[in-house]
Amino acid sequence: MKAGAQTAAPLPGRHLRAAGGRVSVRVRPRTLAVGVVLVVAALATGVVSIRFGDPHVPFRTAFDVFTGRADTASGFIVVHLALPRVAAAWLAGAALGASGAIFQSLTRNPLGSPEVIGFNSGAAAGAILAIIYLPSWQYGIGVVAVASGLLTAAAVYLLAWRRGMRGYRLILVGIATTAILQAVNTYLLARADLLVAKDANIWQYGSLNAKTWSEVGSVAVALAALLPVLAVLSRRLDLLEMGDETAAALGVPAERSRLAFVALGTVLAAVAVGIAGPVAFVALAAPQLARRLTRGTGPHLAPAAAMGALLLVAADFVAQHAIPSTNLPVGLATGALGGAYLCWLLAHEWRSGRMRG
């Protein structure tokens, strides 16, 4: 160990080992219990959303659909209209929650979410370009959103890099980049055809309307490829939170690992933006709420992903029913709920004295 390096504190939880000890997973009972409860809550909220969707589907009818005893019309409503919307909310919310946990851990700041750092706006700029100029390309929005999100991440990372990466520089450069990209998005909408601009403007607030199994399948494949990689590298994220010197002393290349996590977090956020639009506050609030429930240190990637899925499917339910006969974009609901959460968080921090120190 290098002289002056900090001594790493033992990580809490139990280690489960497999494959002759070559693979190990650290599990905290409370974190596991919270994750299971959040997953069950997200599934239950999705079922309720289908039950009270438009048109309403009684629980008995939905059960008949999955047992093959329902009529064709009910089957079409549940399988091709209601389920893709709920599945899109689960997957996009999970991606945003995991992405937010990565960036908040890397920056060691609760404001370090992809929407604040500018990656969501970069993905949204690409998606708006695809809506305007590639309307006939089936996977255009998702592919271009991921590509533009990565380009934005590379630009922000390079602009914020000064002999290493620091969280506050990443956030400040990201805020400036977000402002610039939002101006670009507004300009693109102003230049577009009126009908196309209307569709793109609705999408820009985040929408889960008219999702198809094709779109859901693309996101599922992306998450199936990304989440195992994230699970394998998650211990490095724990060590990076302890500081670069500690991580280096334990054999973790800090800068290279940080770059890998930035890429993973950006792709996760861009995948979510590609199917649901730049939904606000989910990536910001989900990791914080999950951390408060688990009462532990570290990024808590799995609980944050489960919390993101629960928040987005619940917000979509609120967006469908808050105003009778009006289907609001889900981003408006997450914005309202997220704003209330931020007010509570600021008041809590002020009462605790942390904002006055």
mmCIF file of N, CA, C and O in Angstrom, residues 157 161 233 236 240 251-263:
data_model
loop_
_atom_site.group_PDB
_atom_site.id
_atom_site.type_symbol
_atom_site.label_atom_id
_atom_site.label_comp_id
_atom_site.label_asym_id
_atom_site.label_seq_id
_atom_site.Cartn_x
_atom_site.Cartn_y
_atom_site.Cartn_z
ATOM 1 N N TYR A 157 -17.355 15.559 -20.370
ATOM 2 C CA TYR A 157 -16.222 14.949 -19.652
ATOM 3 C C TYR A 157 -14.911 15.645 -20.016
ATOM 4 O O TYR A 157 -14.108 15.976 -19.143
ATOM 5 N N TRP A 161 -12.553 17.929 -17.501
ATOM 6 C CA TRP A 161 -11.339 17.228 -17.074
ATOM 7 C C TRP A 161 -10.174 18.196 -16.924
ATOM 8 O O TRP A 161 -9.846 18.930 -17.843
ATOM 9 N N LEU A 233 -19.209 -4.504 -12.277
ATOM 10 C CA LEU A 233 -18.329 -3.374 -11.936
ATOM 11 C C LEU A 233 -18.781 -2.613 -10.690
ATOM 12 O O LEU A 233 -18.112 -1.659 -10.293
ATOM 13 N N ARG A 236 -16.432 -1.569 -7.872
ATOM 14 C CA ARG A 236 -15.525 -0.442 -8.156
ATOM 15 C C ARG A 236 -16.185 0.893 -7.800
ATOM 16 O O ARG A 236 -15.530 1.833 -7.345
ATOM 17 N N LEU A 240 -14.724 3.759 -5.423
ATOM 18 C CA LEU A 240 -14.505 5.139 -5.891
ATOM 19 C C LEU A 240 -15.135 6.146 -4.937
ATOM 20 O O LEU A 240 -14.639 7.261 -4.787
ATOM 21 N N GLY A 251 -6.267 -1.451 -5.951
ATOM 22 C CA GLY A 251 -6.114 -2.011 -7.296
ATOM 23 C C GLY A 251 -7.139 -1.574 -8.309
ATOM 24 O O GLY A 251 -7.270 -2.202 -9.368
ATOM 25 N N VAL A 252 -7.880 -0.503 -8.024
ATOM 26 C CA VAL A 252 -8.895 -0.026 -8.962
ATOM 27 C C VAL A 252 -8.370 1.206 -9.693
ATOM 28 O O VAL A 252 -8.070 2.226 -9.047
ATOM 29 N N PRO A 253 -8.184 1.168 -11.016
ATOM 30 C CA PRO A 253 -7.754 2.363 -11.754
ATOM 31 C C PRO A 253 -8.879 3.396 -11.769
ATOM 32 O O PRO A 253 -9.868 3.239 -12.489
ATOM 33 N N ALA A 254 -8.707 4.462 -10.977
ATOM 34 C CA ALA A 254 -9.820 5.384 -10.719
ATOM 35 C C ALA A 254 -10.339 6.060 -11.984
ATOM 36 O O ALA A 254 -11.540 6.054 -12.265
ATOM 37 N N GLU A 255 -9.411 6.668 -12.761
ATOM 38 C CA GLU A 255 -9.869 7.462 -13.908
ATOM 39 C C GLU A 255 -10.497 6.581 -14.986
ATOM 40 O O GLU A 255 -11.522 6.926 -15.588
ATOM 41 N N ARG A 256 -9.884 5.423 -15.228
ATOM 42 C CA ARG A 256 -10.433 4.521 -16.247
ATOM 43 C C ARG A 256 -11.791 3.970 -15.812
ATOM 44 O O ARG A 256 -12.716 3.870 -16.611
ATOM 45 N N SER A 257 -11.908 3.640 -14.526
ATOM 46 C CA SER A 257 -13.191 3.137 -14.021
ATOM 47 C C SER A 257 -14.256 4.222 -14.086
ATOM 48 O O SER A 257 -15.414 3.961 -14.438
ATOM 49 N N ARG A 258 -13.867 5.462 -13.745
ATOM 50 C CA ARG A 258 -14.838 6.561 -13.782
ATOM 51 C C ARG A 258 -15.353 6.781 -15.205
ATOM 52 O O ARG A 258 -16.548 7.005 -15.418
ATOM 53 N N LEU A 259 -14.444 6.702 -16.183
ATOM 54 C CA LEU A 259 -14.849 6.871 -17.583
ATOM 55 C C LEU A 259 -15.825 5.761 -18.005
ATOM 56 O O LEU A 259 -16.818 6.011 -18.698
ATOM 57 N N ALA A 260 -15.558 4.534 -17.551
ATOM 58 C CA ALA A 260 -16.469 3.420 -17.887
ATOM 59 C C ALA A 260 -17.845 3.644 -17.285
ATOM 60 O O ALA A 260 -18.875 3.393 -17.938
ATOM 61 N N PHE A 261 -17.891 4.134 -16.037
ATOM 62 C CA PHE A 261 -19.197 4.374 -15.401
ATOM 63 C C PHE A 261 -19.931 5.537 -16.056
ATOM 64 O O PHE A 261 -21.167 5.530 -16.146
ATOM 65 N N VAL A 262 -19.199 6.573 -16.491
ATOM 66 C CA VAL A 262 -19.851 7.676 -17.211
ATOM 67 C C VAL A 262 -20.512 7.150 -18.484
ATOM 68 O O VAL A 262 -21.654 7.503 -18.814
ATOM 69 N N ALA A 263 -19.780 6.277 -19.211
ATOM 70 C CA ALA A 263 -20.351 5.705 -20.441
ATOM 71 C C ALA A 263 -21.579 4.851 -20.133
ATOM 72 O O ALA A 263 -22.617 4.964 -20.807
#
